Amino acid sequence: AQSVAQPEDQVNVAEGNPLTVKCTYSVSGNPYLFWYVQYPNRGLQFLLKYITGDNLVKGSYGFEAEFNKSQTSFHLKKPSALVSDSALYFCAVRDVTGGYNKLIFGAGTRLAVHP
Amino acid sequence: NAGVMQNPRHLVRRRGQEARLRCSPMKGHSHVYWYRQLPEEGLKFMVYLQKENIIDESGMPKERFSAEFPKEGPSILRIQQVVRGDSAAYFCASSPAGTAFLYEQYFGPGTRLTVT
């Protein structure tokens, strides 16, 4: 079965420092991986995706993610954090078994960026 | 181009009543997905629909819950005889037709259901 793990409930980082939010996955077949961000009382906003190609994927708001097949990881990164980046971040994998394409989400990681 | 629209944004129901949640996908999108988010948890898939067809309802409880996406009009998630455990945020997402697995899903703002 497809699954996603986000091992950290919360990540704290000082403004201006680099940030990493971790994600590991388990899939049979090729992984289709996504990162979304959720602000309080809002829906999810798409940040970036990995389908195929370069292992380093660039997305919205200066975020990027590195796909590592050997470690089955897809960590989200940003070189310099902003206070406005504080939000809930979700990693997801697309379950394409049976021809369907629902998203399987991790439990989420709360990012807190301190001034 | 309007995004995914959901209404109502907030819905309060007493135990035993019915809840109807509506979702209008983005223009040009014919795939709709419903997810549920319990407090402090991630999103859980419920159902995947295309126009007039339920493609995958493996995440939807067998009783009291139903979903439809008619030829005309929004997708509806219906919860009959609501219980307190149904209190959650319900999100709708949509994606284009075609090679759907290549596309990200676009999420609506959600409907927050509170059962009293």
PDB file of C-alpha atoms in Angstrom:
ATOM      1  CA  ALA A   1       0.000   0.000   0.000  1.00  0.00           C
ATOM      2  CA  GLN A   2       1.131   3.528  -0.715  1.00  0.00           C
ATOM      3  CA  SER A   3       2.046   5.629   2.304  1.00  0.00           C
ATOM      4  CA  VAL A   4       3.737   8.848   3.317  1.00  0.00           C
ATOM      5  CA  ALA A   5       5.520   9.647   6.562  1.00  0.00           C
ATOM      6  CA  GLN A   6       6.358  13.063   7.935  1.00  0.00           C
ATOM      7  CA  PRO A   7       8.510  12.237  10.957  1.00  0.00           C
ATOM      8  CA  GLU A   8       8.383  15.681  12.567  1.00  0.00           C
ATOM      9  CA  ASP A   9       5.215  17.130  14.057  1.00  0.00           C
ATOM     10  CA  GLN A  10       6.812  20.557  14.260  1.00  0.00           C
ATOM     11  CA  VAL A  11       9.873  22.291  12.891  1.00  0.00           C
ATOM     12  CA  ASN A  12      11.170  25.503  14.428  1.00  0.00           C
ATOM     13  CA  VAL A  13      13.563  27.755  12.555  1.00  0.00           C
ATOM     14  CA  ALA A  14      14.785  31.317  12.874  1.00  0.00           C
ATOM     15  CA  GLU A  15      13.930  33.793  10.159  1.00  0.00           C
ATOM     16  CA  GLY A  16      16.661  33.919   7.531  1.00  0.00           C
ATOM     17  CA  ASN A  17      17.912  30.409   8.270  1.00  0.00           C
ATOM     18  CA  PRO A  18      17.453  27.497   5.864  1.00  0.00           C
ATOM     19  CA  LEU A  19      14.570  25.151   6.536  1.00  0.00           C
ATOM     20  CA  THR A  20      13.912  21.502   5.782  1.00  0.00           C
ATOM     21  CA  VAL A  21      10.648  19.632   6.220  1.00  0.00           C
ATOM     22  CA  LYS A  22      11.087  15.895   5.883  1.00  0.00           C
ATOM     23  CA  CYS A  23       9.003  13.387   3.964  1.00  0.00           C
ATOM     24  CA  THR A  24       9.530   9.724   3.167  1.00  0.00           C
ATOM     25  CA  TYR A  25       7.287   7.581   1.033  1.00  0.00           C
ATOM     26  CA  SER A  26       6.474   4.004   0.216  1.00  0.00           C
ATOM     27  CA  VAL A  27       5.020   3.139  -3.180  1.00  0.00           C
ATOM     28  CA  SER A  28       4.956   0.276  -5.593  1.00  0.00           C
ATOM     29  CA  GLY A  29       5.986   1.631  -8.941  1.00  0.00           C
ATOM     30  CA  ASN A  30       6.938   5.171  -9.856  1.00  0.00           C
ATOM     31  CA  PRO A  31       6.240   7.778  -7.193  1.00  0.00           C
ATOM     32  CA  TYR A  32       4.246  10.916  -7.947  1.00  0.00           C
ATOM     33  CA  LEU A  33       4.967  13.262  -5.060  1.00  0.00           C
ATOM     34  CA  PHE A  34       3.489  16.577  -3.983  1.00  0.00           C
ATOM     35  CA  TRP A  35       3.886  19.256  -1.331  1.00  0.00           C
ATOM     36  CA  TYR A  36       1.002  21.409  -0.159  1.00  0.00           C
ATOM     37  CA  VAL A  37       0.805  24.188   2.420  1.00  0.00           C
ATOM     38  CA  GLN A  38      -2.194  25.016   4.609  1.00  0.00           C
ATOM     39  CA  TYR A  39      -2.672  28.308   6.385  1.00  0.00           C
ATOM     40  CA  PRO A  40      -5.104  28.537   9.330  1.00  0.00           C
ATOM     41  CA  ASN A  41      -8.720  27.953   8.331  1.00  0.00           C
ATOM     42  CA  ARG A  42      -7.797  27.774   4.665  1.00  0.00           C
ATOM     43  CA  GLY A  43      -7.636  25.118   2.004  1.00  0.00           C
ATOM     44  CA  LEU A  44      -4.454  23.547   0.728  1.00  0.00           C
ATOM     45  CA  GLN A  45      -2.226  25.405  -1.673  1.00  0.00           C
ATOM     46  CA  PHE A  46      -0.058  23.496  -4.110  1.00  0.00           C
ATOM     47  CA  LEU A  47       3.690  24.145  -3.768  1.00  0.00           C
ATOM     48  CA  LEU A  48       5.425  21.698  -6.074  1.00  0.00           C
ATOM     49  CA  LYS A  49       5.424  18.193  -7.498  1.00  0.00           C
ATOM     50  CA  TYR A  50       7.752  15.488  -8.703  1.00  0.00           C
ATOM     51  CA  ILE A  51       6.575  13.349 -11.594  1.00  0.00           C
ATOM     52  CA  THR A  52       9.779  12.563 -13.437  1.00  0.00           C
ATOM     53  CA  GLY A  53      13.007  14.248 -14.513  1.00  0.00           C
ATOM     54  CA  ASP A  54      15.350  16.326 -12.370  1.00  0.00           C
ATOM     55  CA  ASN A  55      15.598  15.284  -8.770  1.00  0.00           C
ATOM     56  CA  LEU A  56      15.551  18.907  -7.604  1.00  0.00           C
ATOM     57  CA  VAL A  57      12.132  20.417  -8.103  1.00  0.00           C
ATOM     58  CA  LYS A  58      11.491  24.140  -7.738  1.00  0.00           C
ATOM     59  CA  GLY A  59       8.114  25.432  -6.679  1.00  0.00           C
ATOM     60  CA  SER A  60       6.177  28.406  -5.406  1.00  0.00           C
ATOM     61  CA  TYR A  61       7.341  30.993  -2.854  1.00  0.00           C
ATOM     62  CA  GLY A  62      11.008  29.980  -3.138  1.00  0.00           C
ATOM     63  CA  PHE A  63      10.473  26.408  -2.004  1.00  0.00           C
ATOM     64  CA  GLU A  64      12.169  23.431  -3.552  1.00  0.00           C
ATOM     65  CA  ALA A  65      12.241  19.699  -2.900  1.00  0.00           C
ATOM     66  CA  GLU A  66      14.768  17.005  -3.516  1.00  0.00           C
ATOM     67  CA  PHE A  67      13.657  13.599  -4.707  1.00  0.00           C
ATOM     68  CA  ASN A  68      15.946  10.815  -3.496  1.00  0.00           C
ATOM     69  CA  LYS A  69      14.969   7.429  -4.840  1.00  0.00           C
ATOM     70  CA  SER A  70      17.490   5.396  -2.842  1.00  0.00           C
ATOM     71  CA  GLN A  71      16.312   6.944   0.436  1.00  0.00           C
ATOM     72  CA  THR A  72      12.658   7.134  -0.703  1.00  0.00           C
ATOM     73  CA  SER A  73      12.569  10.732   0.449  1.00  0.00           C
ATOM     74  CA  PHE A  74      11.160  14.000  -0.846  1.00  0.00           C
ATOM     75  CA  HIS A  75      12.246  16.691   1.606  1.00  0.00           C
ATOM     76  CA  LEU A  76      10.986  20.245   1.255  1.00  0.00           C
ATOM     77  CA  LYS A  77      13.586  22.995   1.521  1.00  0.00           C
ATOM     78  CA  LYS A  78      13.984  26.732   1.441  1.00  0.00           C
ATOM     79  CA  PRO A  79      17.307  28.579   1.645  1.00  0.00           C
ATOM     80  CA  SER A  80      16.039  31.443   3.793  1.00  0.00           C
ATOM     81  CA  ALA A  81      12.886  31.158   5.899  1.00  0.00           C
ATOM     82  CA  LEU A  82      10.342  33.941   6.329  1.00  0.00           C
ATOM     83  CA  VAL A  83       7.972  34.440   9.245  1.00  0.00           C
ATOM     84  CA  SER A  84       5.151  34.261   6.697  1.00  0.00           C
ATOM     85  CA  ASP A  85       6.202  30.688   5.858  1.00  0.00           C
ATOM     86  CA  SER A  86       4.763  29.589   9.200  1.00  0.00           C
ATOM     87  CA  ALA A  87       2.009  27.132   8.321  1.00  0.00           C
ATOM     88  CA  LEU A  88       1.114  23.444   8.135  1.00  0.00           C
ATOM     89  CA  TYR A  89       2.897  21.514   5.395  1.00  0.00           C
ATOM     90  CA  PHE A  90       1.682  18.280   3.875  1.00  0.00           C
ATOM     91  CA  CYS A  91       3.545  15.797   1.735  1.00  0.00           C
ATOM     92  CA  ALA A  92       1.419  13.569  -0.474  1.00  0.00           C
ATOM     93  CA  VAL A  93       1.855  10.671  -2.868  1.00  0.00           C
ATOM     94  CA  ARG A  94      -0.508   9.855  -5.651  1.00  0.00           C
ATOM     95  CA  ASP A  95      -2.000   6.408  -5.452  1.00  0.00           C
ATOM     96  CA  VAL A  96      -2.448   5.301  -9.030  1.00  0.00           C
ATOM     97  CA  THR A  97      -3.244   1.670  -8.296  1.00  0.00           C
ATOM     98  CA  GLY A  98      -6.220   0.536 -10.282  1.00  0.00           C
ATOM     99  CA  GLY A  99      -6.003   3.586 -12.474  1.00  0.00           C
ATOM    100  CA  TYR A 100      -7.235   5.909  -9.762  1.00  0.00           C
ATOM    101  CA  ASN A 101      -5.305   8.947  -8.584  1.00  0.00           C
ATOM    102  CA  LYS A 102      -6.274   9.862  -5.091  1.00  0.00           C
ATOM    103  CA  LEU A 103      -3.694  11.559  -2.911  1.00  0.00           C
ATOM    104  CA  ILE A 104      -2.347   9.893   0.194  1.00  0.00           C
ATOM    105  CA  PHE A 105      -1.302  12.580   2.680  1.00  0.00           C
ATOM    106  CA  GLY A 106       1.176  12.571   5.496  1.00  0.00           C
ATOM    107  CA  ALA A 107       0.055  13.742   8.910  1.00  0.00           C
ATOM    108  CA  GLY A 108       1.527  17.178   8.338  1.00  0.00           C
ATOM    109  CA  THR A 109       4.401  19.167   9.812  1.00  0.00           C
ATOM    110  CA  ARG A 110       3.837  22.498  11.476  1.00  0.00           C
ATOM    111  CA  LEU A 111       6.540  24.981  10.553  1.00  0.00           C
ATOM    112  CA  ALA A 112       7.160  27.845  12.954  1.00  0.00           C
ATOM    113  CA  VAL A 113       9.518  30.576  11.800  1.00  0.00           C
ATOM    114  CA  HIS A 114      10.602  32.912  14.586  1.00  0.00           C
ATOM    115  CA  PRO A 115      11.685  36.501  14.037  1.00  0.00           C
TER     116      PRO A 115
ATOM    117  CA  ASN B   1     -10.472  31.822 -13.667  1.00  0.00           C
ATOM    118  CA  ALA B   2     -12.190  31.111 -10.393  1.00  0.00           C
ATOM    119  CA  GLY B   3     -10.730  28.426  -8.198  1.00  0.00           C
ATOM    120  CA  VAL B   4     -12.523  25.524  -6.615  1.00  0.00           C
ATOM    121  CA  MET B   5     -15.567  26.797  -4.778  1.00  0.00           C
ATOM    122  CA  GLN B   6     -17.191  25.203  -1.794  1.00  0.00           C
ATOM    123  CA  ASN B   7     -20.267  26.167   0.130  1.00  0.00           C
ATOM    124  CA  PRO B   8     -21.182  26.646   2.773  1.00  0.00           C
ATOM    125  CA  ARG B   9     -17.889  27.515   4.437  1.00  0.00           C
ATOM    126  CA  HIS B  10     -19.294  26.706   7.848  1.00  0.00           C
ATOM    127  CA  LEU B  11     -22.175  24.407   8.625  1.00  0.00           C
ATOM    128  CA  VAL B  12     -23.699  23.606  11.998  1.00  0.00           C
ATOM    129  CA  ARG B  13     -26.043  20.655  12.333  1.00  0.00           C
ATOM    130  CA  ARG B  14     -27.673  18.940  15.270  1.00  0.00           C
ATOM    131  CA  ARG B  15     -27.226  15.227  15.678  1.00  0.00           C
ATOM    132  CA  GLY B  16     -29.574  13.334  13.371  1.00  0.00           C
ATOM    133  CA  GLN B  17     -29.883  16.082  10.768  1.00  0.00           C
ATOM    134  CA  GLU B  18     -28.589  15.967   7.217  1.00  0.00           C
ATOM    135  CA  ALA B  19     -25.584  17.874   5.910  1.00  0.00           C
ATOM    136  CA  ARG B  20     -25.143  18.793   2.258  1.00  0.00           C
ATOM    137  CA  LEU B  21     -21.793  20.091   1.112  1.00  0.00           C
ATOM    138  CA  ARG B  22     -21.335  21.548  -2.353  1.00  0.00           C
ATOM    139  CA  CYS B  23     -18.296  21.805  -4.569  1.00  0.00           C
ATOM    140  CA  SER B  24     -17.871  23.514  -7.911  1.00  0.00           C
ATOM    141  CA  PRO B  25     -14.609  22.469  -9.589  1.00  0.00           C
ATOM    142  CA  MET B  26     -12.359  24.818 -11.480  1.00  0.00           C
ATOM    143  CA  LYS B  27     -13.492  25.657 -14.969  1.00  0.00           C
ATOM    144  CA  GLY B  28     -12.497  22.902 -17.354  1.00  0.00           C
ATOM    145  CA  HIS B  29     -11.933  20.339 -14.614  1.00  0.00           C
ATOM    146  CA  SER B  30     -14.013  17.184 -14.725  1.00  0.00           C
ATOM    147  CA  HIS B  31     -12.426  15.216 -11.872  1.00  0.00           C
ATOM    148  CA  VAL B  32     -13.549  15.878  -8.322  1.00  0.00           C
ATOM    149  CA  TYR B  33     -12.167  14.476  -5.080  1.00  0.00           C
ATOM    150  CA  TRP B  34     -13.478  14.792  -1.544  1.00  0.00           C
ATOM    151  CA  TYR B  35     -11.208  14.632   1.512  1.00  0.00           C
ATOM    152  CA  ARG B  36     -11.898  14.895   5.224  1.00  0.00           C
ATOM    153  CA  GLN B  37      -9.608  16.488   7.766  1.00  0.00           C
ATOM    154  CA  LEU B  38     -10.132  15.797  11.429  1.00  0.00           C
ATOM    155  CA  PRO B  39      -8.677  18.306  13.908  1.00  0.00           C
ATOM    156  CA  GLU B  40      -4.869  18.215  13.989  1.00  0.00           C
ATOM    157  CA  GLU B  41      -4.749  15.463  11.386  1.00  0.00           C
ATOM    158  CA  GLY B  42      -3.909  15.115   7.726  1.00  0.00           C
ATOM    159  CA  LEU B  43      -6.421  14.783   4.941  1.00  0.00           C
ATOM    160  CA  LYS B  44      -8.044  11.443   4.300  1.00  0.00           C
ATOM    161  CA  PHE B  45      -9.390  10.536   0.886  1.00  0.00           C
ATOM    162  CA  MET B  46     -13.098   9.840   0.723  1.00  0.00           C
ATOM    163  CA  VAL B  47     -14.311   9.658  -2.868  1.00  0.00           C
ATOM    164  CA  TYR B  48     -13.277  10.381  -6.443  1.00  0.00           C
ATOM    165  CA  LEU B  49     -15.868  11.280  -9.062  1.00  0.00           C
ATOM    166  CA  GLN B  50     -16.085  12.189 -12.688  1.00  0.00           C
ATOM    167  CA  LYS B  51     -19.182  13.604 -14.293  1.00  0.00           C
ATOM    168  CA  GLU B  52     -22.086  11.265 -13.456  1.00  0.00           C
ATOM    169  CA  ASN B  53     -19.730   8.532 -12.249  1.00  0.00           C
ATOM    170  CA  ILE B  54     -18.250   7.467  -8.942  1.00  0.00           C
ATOM    171  CA  ILE B  55     -14.788   6.180  -9.759  1.00  0.00           C
ATOM    172  CA  ASP B  56     -13.446   5.325  -6.305  1.00  0.00           C
ATOM    173  CA  GLU B  57     -15.374   5.517  -3.042  1.00  0.00           C
ATOM    174  CA  SER B  58     -13.020   3.361  -1.024  1.00  0.00           C
ATOM    175  CA  GLY B  59     -12.499   6.039   1.617  1.00  0.00           C
ATOM    176  CA  MET B  60     -16.125   6.806   2.268  1.00  0.00           C
ATOM    177  CA  PRO B  61     -18.023   5.236   5.167  1.00  0.00           C
ATOM    178  CA  LYS B  62     -20.490   2.668   3.906  1.00  0.00           C
ATOM    179  CA  GLU B  63     -23.429   4.138   5.771  1.00  0.00           C
ATOM    180  CA  ARG B  64     -24.883   7.645   5.885  1.00  0.00           C
ATOM    181  CA  PHE B  65     -22.420   9.113   3.371  1.00  0.00           C
ATOM    182  CA  SER B  66     -23.035   9.561  -0.339  1.00  0.00           C
ATOM    183  CA  ALA B  67     -21.597  11.672  -3.136  1.00  0.00           C
ATOM    184  CA  GLU B  68     -22.635  12.677  -6.600  1.00  0.00           C
ATOM    185  CA  PHE B  69     -21.346  14.776  -9.460  1.00  0.00           C
ATOM    186  CA  PRO B  70     -24.229  15.342 -11.866  1.00  0.00           C
ATOM    187  CA  LYS B  71     -23.939  16.328 -15.476  1.00  0.00           C
ATOM    188  CA  GLU B  72     -25.006  19.834 -14.561  1.00  0.00           C
ATOM    189  CA  GLY B  73     -24.261  21.570 -11.296  1.00  0.00           C
ATOM    190  CA  PRO B  74     -21.863  21.079  -8.424  1.00  0.00           C
ATOM    191  CA  SER B  75     -20.674  17.930  -6.768  1.00  0.00           C
ATOM    192  CA  ILE B  76     -22.580  17.145  -3.568  1.00  0.00           C
ATOM    193  CA  LEU B  77     -21.348  15.295  -0.501  1.00  0.00           C
ATOM    194  CA  ARG B  78     -24.301  14.256   1.594  1.00  0.00           C
ATOM    195  CA  ILE B  79     -24.155  13.068   5.180  1.00  0.00           C
ATOM    196  CA  GLN B  80     -27.366  11.714   6.623  1.00  0.00           C
ATOM    197  CA  GLN B  81     -28.162  11.506  10.330  1.00  0.00           C
ATOM    198  CA  VAL B  82     -24.975  13.272  11.351  1.00  0.00           C
ATOM    199  CA  VAL B  83     -23.154  12.325  14.547  1.00  0.00           C
ATOM    200  CA  ARG B  84     -20.573  14.276  16.548  1.00  0.00           C
ATOM    201  CA  GLY B  85     -17.768  12.239  14.995  1.00  0.00           C
ATOM    202  CA  ASP B  86     -18.645  13.725  11.609  1.00  0.00           C
ATOM    203  CA  SER B  87     -17.407  17.119  12.793  1.00  0.00           C
ATOM    204  CA  ALA B  88     -14.453  17.909  10.549  1.00  0.00           C
ATOM    205  CA  ALA B  89     -13.297  20.023   7.645  1.00  0.00           C
ATOM    206  CA  TYR B  90     -14.348  18.630   4.304  1.00  0.00           C
ATOM    207  CA  PHE B  91     -12.250  19.615   1.328  1.00  0.00           C
ATOM    208  CA  CYS B  92     -13.015  19.273  -2.319  1.00  0.00           C
ATOM    209  CA  ALA B  93     -10.332  19.187  -4.990  1.00  0.00           C
ATOM    210  CA  SER B  94     -10.434  19.089  -8.752  1.00  0.00           C
ATOM    211  CA  SER B  95      -8.108  18.274 -11.605  1.00  0.00           C
ATOM    212  CA  PRO B  96      -8.282  18.363 -15.387  1.00  0.00           C
ATOM    213  CA  ALA B  97      -9.368  15.444 -17.503  1.00  0.00           C
ATOM    214  CA  GLY B  98      -6.936  13.500 -19.625  1.00  0.00           C
ATOM    215  CA  THR B  99      -3.801  12.104 -18.043  1.00  0.00           C
ATOM    216  CA  ALA B 100      -5.059  13.074 -14.633  1.00  0.00           C
ATOM    217  CA  PHE B 101      -2.312  11.480 -12.597  1.00  0.00           C
ATOM    218  CA  LEU B 102       0.211  13.971 -13.936  1.00  0.00           C
ATOM    219  CA  TYR B 103      -1.701  16.924 -12.571  1.00  0.00           C
ATOM    220  CA  GLU B 104      -1.838  18.391  -9.116  1.00  0.00           C
ATOM    221  CA  GLN B 105      -5.197  18.686  -7.472  1.00  0.00           C
ATOM    222  CA  TYR B 106      -6.538  22.132  -6.712  1.00  0.00           C
ATOM    223  CA  PHE B 107      -8.269  22.460  -3.385  1.00  0.00           C
ATOM    224  CA  GLY B 108     -11.212  24.520  -2.322  1.00  0.00           C
ATOM    225  CA  PRO B 109     -11.368  26.450   0.967  1.00  0.00           C
ATOM    226  CA  GLY B 110     -13.257  23.659   2.691  1.00  0.00           C
ATOM    227  CA  THR B 111     -16.519  23.317   4.596  1.00  0.00           C
ATOM    228  CA  ARG B 112     -16.196  23.131   8.345  1.00  0.00           C
ATOM    229  CA  LEU B 113     -18.968  20.954   9.707  1.00  0.00           C
ATOM    230  CA  THR B 114     -19.832  21.139  13.372  1.00  0.00           C
ATOM    231  CA  VAL B 115     -22.312  18.675  14.819  1.00  0.00           C
ATOM    232  CA  THR B 116     -23.867  19.730  18.100  1.00  0.00           C
TER     233      THR B 116
END
